[in-house]
Amino acid sequence: MKKYTQADLAGDLAGIFPEFGPVWAADHGGEFSSSNLHSVYQSFLPFLASVRPGNEQWKLVADHLNKAVAAGGDQENAAATCVLEHLHHVKIHRVLWPLLSKEARACVRA
């Protein structure tokens, strides 16, 4: 199985929010040399908290996070520690909570 890379993650998130691609590139110079997924989510969470997604985008974000948690390993750890554990801090937990899987909800911290 192909390893899920920063480029894969940034591309998936930019597929939901095309405007995230330039944010990620500006934050990291467009280089995807590391396999660390955490830094992508560290750029994505403040971005997500600053935009006004539509219902479909919220569903796509939740689906992405649900899949990341289900994938386990680095994907689960990065999604959990950099996004799900911080939903309350950026005040987006209420909109995402009903869309998350039981497994993803277990990663959300109060």
Short mmCIF file of N, CA and C in Angstrom, two decimals:
data_model
loop_
_atom_site.label_atom_id
_atom_site.label_comp_id
_atom_site.label_asym_id
_atom_site.label_seq_id
_atom_site.Cartn_x
_atom_site.Cartn_y
_atom_site.Cartn_z
N MET A 1 0.84 -1.18 0.00
CA MET A 1 0.00 0.00 0.00
C MET A 1 0.89 1.25 0.00
N LYS A 2 0.52 2.24 -0.79
CA LYS A 2 1.27 3.49 -0.89
C LYS A 2 1.11 4.29 0.39
N LYS A 3 2.23 4.86 0.86
CA LYS A 3 2.19 5.68 2.06
C LYS A 3 1.46 6.99 1.77
N TYR A 4 0.62 7.39 2.70
CA TYR A 4 -0.13 8.64 2.61
C TYR A 4 0.81 9.77 3.02
N THR A 5 1.08 10.69 2.13
CA THR A 5 2.08 11.72 2.34
C THR A 5 1.47 13.08 2.61
N GLN A 6 2.33 14.05 2.94
CA GLN A 6 1.88 15.43 3.09
C GLN A 6 1.21 15.93 1.82
N ALA A 7 1.80 15.60 0.68
CA ALA A 7 1.22 16.04 -0.59
C ALA A 7 -0.17 15.45 -0.79
N ASP A 8 -0.35 14.18 -0.40
CA ASP A 8 -1.67 13.56 -0.49
C ASP A 8 -2.68 14.29 0.39
N LEU A 9 -2.28 14.53 1.63
CA LEU A 9 -3.17 15.19 2.59
C LEU A 9 -3.50 16.61 2.15
N ALA A 10 -2.48 17.37 1.79
CA ALA A 10 -2.72 18.75 1.34
C ALA A 10 -3.61 18.76 0.11
N GLY A 11 -3.40 17.81 -0.79
CA GLY A 11 -4.24 17.72 -1.99
C GLY A 11 -5.68 17.37 -1.65
N ASP A 12 -5.87 16.44 -0.71
CA ASP A 12 -7.23 16.07 -0.30
C ASP A 12 -7.96 17.26 0.32
N LEU A 13 -7.27 17.99 1.17
CA LEU A 13 -7.90 19.15 1.83
C LEU A 13 -8.15 20.28 0.83
N ALA A 14 -7.23 20.46 -0.11
CA ALA A 14 -7.43 21.48 -1.15
C ALA A 14 -8.56 21.06 -2.09
N GLY A 15 -8.86 19.77 -2.17
CA GLY A 15 -10.01 19.31 -2.95
C GLY A 15 -11.32 19.75 -2.33
N ILE A 16 -11.33 19.91 -1.02
CA ILE A 16 -12.52 20.38 -0.30
C ILE A 16 -12.54 21.91 -0.30
N PHE A 17 -11.37 22.49 -0.06
CA PHE A 17 -11.21 23.96 0.01
C PHE A 17 -10.08 24.35 -0.92
N PRO A 18 -10.37 24.68 -2.16
CA PRO A 18 -9.30 25.06 -3.10
C PRO A 18 -8.41 26.19 -2.58
N GLU A 19 -8.97 27.07 -1.78
CA GLU A 19 -8.18 28.17 -1.25
C GLU A 19 -7.17 27.73 -0.20
N PHE A 20 -7.25 26.48 0.29
CA PHE A 20 -6.27 25.99 1.25
C PHE A 20 -4.93 25.70 0.59
N GLY A 21 -4.93 25.32 -0.67
CA GLY A 21 -3.67 25.02 -1.36
C GLY A 21 -2.66 26.15 -1.26
N PRO A 22 -3.03 27.38 -1.60
CA PRO A 22 -2.08 28.49 -1.47
C PRO A 22 -1.68 28.78 -0.02
N VAL A 23 -2.58 28.55 0.93
CA VAL A 23 -2.25 28.74 2.35
C VAL A 23 -1.15 27.77 2.75
N TRP A 24 -1.34 26.51 2.37
CA TRP A 24 -0.33 25.49 2.70
C TRP A 24 0.99 25.81 2.02
N ALA A 25 0.94 26.18 0.77
CA ALA A 25 2.17 26.51 0.03
C ALA A 25 2.89 27.69 0.68
N ALA A 26 2.14 28.70 1.09
CA ALA A 26 2.76 29.87 1.73
C ALA A 26 3.36 29.50 3.08
N ASP A 27 2.67 28.64 3.82
CA ASP A 27 3.16 28.22 5.14
C ASP A 27 4.42 27.36 5.03
N HIS A 28 4.53 26.61 3.95
CA HIS A 28 5.61 25.62 3.85
C HIS A 28 6.39 25.72 2.56
N GLY A 29 6.32 26.83 1.89
CA GLY A 29 7.11 27.05 0.70
C GLY A 29 6.81 26.09 -0.43
N GLY A 30 5.68 25.41 -0.35
CA GLY A 30 5.31 24.49 -1.41
C GLY A 30 6.09 23.20 -1.40
N GLU A 31 6.92 22.99 -0.40
CA GLU A 31 7.73 21.78 -0.34
C GLU A 31 6.99 20.69 0.44
N PHE A 32 6.94 19.51 -0.13
CA PHE A 32 6.31 18.37 0.53
C PHE A 32 7.36 17.31 0.82
N SER A 33 8.50 17.71 1.36
CA SER A 33 9.62 16.80 1.52
C SER A 33 9.50 15.90 2.74
N SER A 34 8.70 16.26 3.71
CA SER A 34 8.56 15.48 4.92
C SER A 34 7.33 14.58 4.84
N SER A 35 7.38 13.51 5.59
CA SER A 35 6.20 12.63 5.63
C SER A 35 5.30 12.98 6.81
N ASN A 36 5.63 14.04 7.56
CA ASN A 36 4.88 14.43 8.73
C ASN A 36 3.54 15.06 8.32
N LEU A 37 2.46 14.38 8.66
CA LEU A 37 1.12 14.87 8.32
C LEU A 37 0.65 15.96 9.28
N HIS A 38 1.23 15.99 10.46
CA HIS A 38 0.79 16.94 11.48
C HIS A 38 0.88 18.38 11.01
N SER A 39 1.95 18.72 10.31
CA SER A 39 2.13 20.12 9.91
C SER A 39 1.04 20.57 8.93
N VAL A 40 0.52 19.66 8.14
CA VAL A 40 -0.57 20.02 7.22
C VAL A 40 -1.81 20.37 8.03
N TYR A 41 -2.15 19.52 8.97
CA TYR A 41 -3.32 19.81 9.81
C TYR A 41 -3.11 21.05 10.68
N GLN A 42 -1.86 21.31 11.08
CA GLN A 42 -1.59 22.50 11.88
C GLN A 42 -1.84 23.77 11.07
N SER A 43 -1.66 23.71 9.77
CA SER A 43 -2.03 24.83 8.90
C SER A 43 -3.52 24.83 8.61
N PHE A 44 -4.10 23.62 8.50
CA PHE A 44 -5.50 23.51 8.11
C PHE A 44 -6.47 23.95 9.20
N LEU A 45 -6.21 23.61 10.45
CA LEU A 45 -7.19 23.92 11.51
C LEU A 45 -7.44 25.43 11.64
N PRO A 46 -6.42 26.28 11.72
CA PRO A 46 -6.73 27.72 11.77
C PRO A 46 -7.41 28.21 10.50
N PHE A 47 -7.04 27.64 9.37
CA PHE A 47 -7.71 27.98 8.12
C PHE A 47 -9.19 27.64 8.22
N LEU A 48 -9.50 26.41 8.66
CA LEU A 48 -10.88 25.96 8.76
C LEU A 48 -11.69 26.84 9.71
N ALA A 49 -11.05 27.25 10.79
CA ALA A 49 -11.74 28.09 11.77
C ALA A 49 -11.99 29.50 11.24
N SER A 50 -11.28 29.89 10.20
CA SER A 50 -11.42 31.26 9.69
C SER A 50 -12.33 31.39 8.48
N VAL A 51 -12.73 30.28 7.89
CA VAL A 51 -13.60 30.33 6.71
C VAL A 51 -15.03 29.97 7.10
N ARG A 52 -15.93 30.15 6.18
CA ARG A 52 -17.34 29.81 6.42
C ARG A 52 -17.76 28.72 5.43
N PRO A 53 -17.46 27.46 5.80
CA PRO A 53 -17.81 26.36 4.90
C PRO A 53 -19.31 26.20 4.75
N GLY A 54 -19.71 25.72 3.59
CA GLY A 54 -21.10 25.34 3.38
C GLY A 54 -21.35 23.97 3.95
N ASN A 55 -22.61 23.56 3.99
CA ASN A 55 -22.97 22.26 4.56
C ASN A 55 -22.23 21.11 3.88
N GLU A 56 -22.10 21.17 2.56
CA GLU A 56 -21.41 20.09 1.84
C GLU A 56 -19.94 20.04 2.22
N GLN A 57 -19.32 21.19 2.38
CA GLN A 57 -17.91 21.21 2.78
C GLN A 57 -17.74 20.65 4.19
N TRP A 58 -18.64 20.98 5.10
CA TRP A 58 -18.56 20.41 6.45
C TRP A 58 -18.66 18.89 6.38
N LYS A 59 -19.58 18.40 5.57
CA LYS A 59 -19.73 16.94 5.42
C LYS A 59 -18.46 16.32 4.87
N LEU A 60 -17.83 16.97 3.90
CA LEU A 60 -16.59 16.46 3.32
C LEU A 60 -15.45 16.48 4.33
N VAL A 61 -15.39 17.52 5.15
CA VAL A 61 -14.36 17.58 6.19
C VAL A 61 -14.57 16.43 7.18
N ALA A 62 -15.79 16.25 7.63
CA ALA A 62 -16.09 15.17 8.57
C ALA A 62 -15.77 13.82 7.95
N ASP A 63 -16.14 13.62 6.71
CA ASP A 63 -15.83 12.36 6.03
C ASP A 63 -14.32 12.14 5.97
N HIS A 64 -13.59 13.19 5.65
CA HIS A 64 -12.13 13.09 5.61
C HIS A 64 -11.58 12.68 6.98
N LEU A 65 -12.04 13.36 8.04
CA LEU A 65 -11.56 13.05 9.39
C LEU A 65 -11.96 11.64 9.82
N ASN A 66 -13.18 11.23 9.48
CA ASN A 66 -13.62 9.87 9.80
C ASN A 66 -12.72 8.84 9.13
N LYS A 67 -12.38 9.07 7.88
CA LYS A 67 -11.51 8.14 7.15
C LYS A 67 -10.10 8.14 7.71
N ALA A 68 -9.61 9.31 8.11
CA ALA A 68 -8.27 9.39 8.69
C ALA A 68 -8.20 8.59 9.98
N VAL A 69 -9.21 8.72 10.83
CA VAL A 69 -9.25 7.97 12.08
C VAL A 69 -9.34 6.47 11.78
N ALA A 70 -10.18 6.10 10.85
CA ALA A 70 -10.35 4.68 10.50
C ALA A 70 -9.07 4.09 9.90
N ALA A 71 -8.26 4.92 9.25
CA ALA A 71 -7.02 4.43 8.64
C ALA A 71 -5.98 4.04 9.68
N GLY A 72 -6.08 4.62 10.86
CA GLY A 72 -5.13 4.31 11.92
C GLY A 72 -3.76 4.92 11.65
N GLY A 73 -2.80 4.53 12.47
CA GLY A 73 -1.42 4.95 12.30
C GLY A 73 -1.24 6.46 12.28
N ASP A 74 -0.33 6.92 11.40
CA ASP A 74 -0.01 8.35 11.30
C ASP A 74 -1.22 9.18 10.93
N GLN A 75 -2.07 8.66 10.05
CA GLN A 75 -3.24 9.43 9.63
C GLN A 75 -4.16 9.69 10.82
N GLU A 76 -4.43 8.66 11.59
CA GLU A 76 -5.29 8.82 12.76
C GLU A 76 -4.65 9.75 13.78
N ASN A 77 -3.38 9.56 14.06
CA ASN A 77 -2.71 10.37 15.06
C ASN A 77 -2.70 11.84 14.68
N ALA A 78 -2.38 12.14 13.44
CA ALA A 78 -2.33 13.53 13.00
C ALA A 78 -3.71 14.18 13.04
N ALA A 79 -4.73 13.49 12.54
CA ALA A 79 -6.08 14.04 12.55
C ALA A 79 -6.58 14.24 13.98
N ALA A 80 -6.28 13.28 14.84
CA ALA A 80 -6.75 13.37 16.22
C ALA A 80 -6.04 14.48 16.99
N THR A 81 -4.71 14.49 16.94
CA THR A 81 -3.96 15.43 17.77
C THR A 81 -3.95 16.85 17.24
N CYS A 82 -4.11 17.02 15.95
CA CYS A 82 -4.02 18.37 15.37
C CYS A 82 -5.37 18.98 15.00
N VAL A 83 -6.41 18.16 14.93
CA VAL A 83 -7.73 18.71 14.57
C VAL A 83 -8.76 18.32 15.62
N LEU A 84 -9.03 17.05 15.75
CA LEU A 84 -10.15 16.61 16.58
C LEU A 84 -10.02 17.03 18.04
N GLU A 85 -8.81 16.97 18.59
CA GLU A 85 -8.62 17.35 19.99
C GLU A 85 -8.82 18.85 20.21
N HIS A 86 -8.84 19.63 19.14
CA HIS A 86 -8.88 21.09 19.25
C HIS A 86 -10.16 21.72 18.70
N LEU A 87 -11.14 20.92 18.37
CA LEU A 87 -12.38 21.48 17.80
C LEU A 87 -13.04 22.49 18.72
N HIS A 88 -13.02 22.24 20.03
CA HIS A 88 -13.62 23.17 20.98
C HIS A 88 -12.86 24.50 21.00
N HIS A 89 -11.53 24.41 20.91
CA HIS A 89 -10.70 25.63 20.98
C HIS A 89 -11.01 26.60 19.84
N VAL A 90 -11.32 26.06 18.69
CA VAL A 90 -11.60 26.93 17.53
C VAL A 90 -13.10 27.06 17.28
N LYS A 91 -13.88 26.52 18.19
CA LYS A 91 -15.34 26.68 18.21
C LYS A 91 -16.05 26.16 16.95
N ILE A 92 -15.59 24.99 16.49
CA ILE A 92 -16.28 24.36 15.36
C ILE A 92 -16.79 22.97 15.72
N HIS A 93 -16.72 22.63 17.02
CA HIS A 93 -17.15 21.31 17.46
C HIS A 93 -18.64 21.07 17.25
N ARG A 94 -19.45 22.09 17.42
CA ARG A 94 -20.91 21.88 17.31
C ARG A 94 -21.34 21.51 15.90
N VAL A 95 -20.69 22.08 14.92
CA VAL A 95 -21.08 21.78 13.54
C VAL A 95 -20.51 20.42 13.10
N LEU A 96 -19.32 20.06 13.58
CA LEU A 96 -18.71 18.80 13.14
C LEU A 96 -19.18 17.58 13.93
N TRP A 97 -19.47 17.75 15.21
CA TRP A 97 -19.82 16.62 16.08
C TRP A 97 -20.88 15.68 15.47
N PRO A 98 -22.01 16.20 14.99
CA PRO A 98 -23.03 15.28 14.47
C PRO A 98 -22.60 14.54 13.20
N LEU A 99 -21.56 15.02 12.55
CA LEU A 99 -21.11 14.42 11.29
C LEU A 99 -19.98 13.41 11.47
N LEU A 100 -19.43 13.36 12.68
CA LEU A 100 -18.29 12.48 12.94
C LEU A 100 -18.73 11.07 13.31
N SER A 101 -17.88 10.13 12.96
CA SER A 101 -18.11 8.73 13.34
C SER A 101 -17.89 8.57 14.84
N LYS A 102 -18.35 7.47 15.38
CA LYS A 102 -18.15 7.17 16.80
C LYS A 102 -16.65 7.17 17.13
N GLU A 103 -15.86 6.61 16.25
CA GLU A 103 -14.42 6.53 16.47
C GLU A 103 -13.78 7.92 16.46
N ALA A 104 -14.19 8.77 15.53
CA ALA A 104 -13.65 10.13 15.47
C ALA A 104 -14.11 10.94 16.68
N ARG A 105 -15.34 10.75 17.11
CA ARG A 105 -15.84 11.47 18.28
C ARG A 105 -15.03 11.15 19.52
N ALA A 106 -14.54 9.91 19.60
CA ALA A 106 -13.74 9.50 20.75
C ALA A 106 -12.44 10.30 20.85
N CYS A 107 -12.02 10.91 19.77
CA CYS A 107 -10.78 11.71 19.75
C CYS A 107 -11.02 13.17 20.14
N VAL A 108 -12.27 13.61 20.17
CA VAL A 108 -12.59 15.00 20.47
C VAL A 108 -12.45 15.22 21.96
N ARG A 109 -11.77 16.30 22.31
CA ARG A 109 -11.57 16.66 23.72
C ARG A 109 -12.40 17.89 24.05
N ALA A 110 -12.85 17.94 25.29
CA ALA A 110 -13.64 19.10 25.75
C ALA A 110 -12.72 20.25 26.12
#
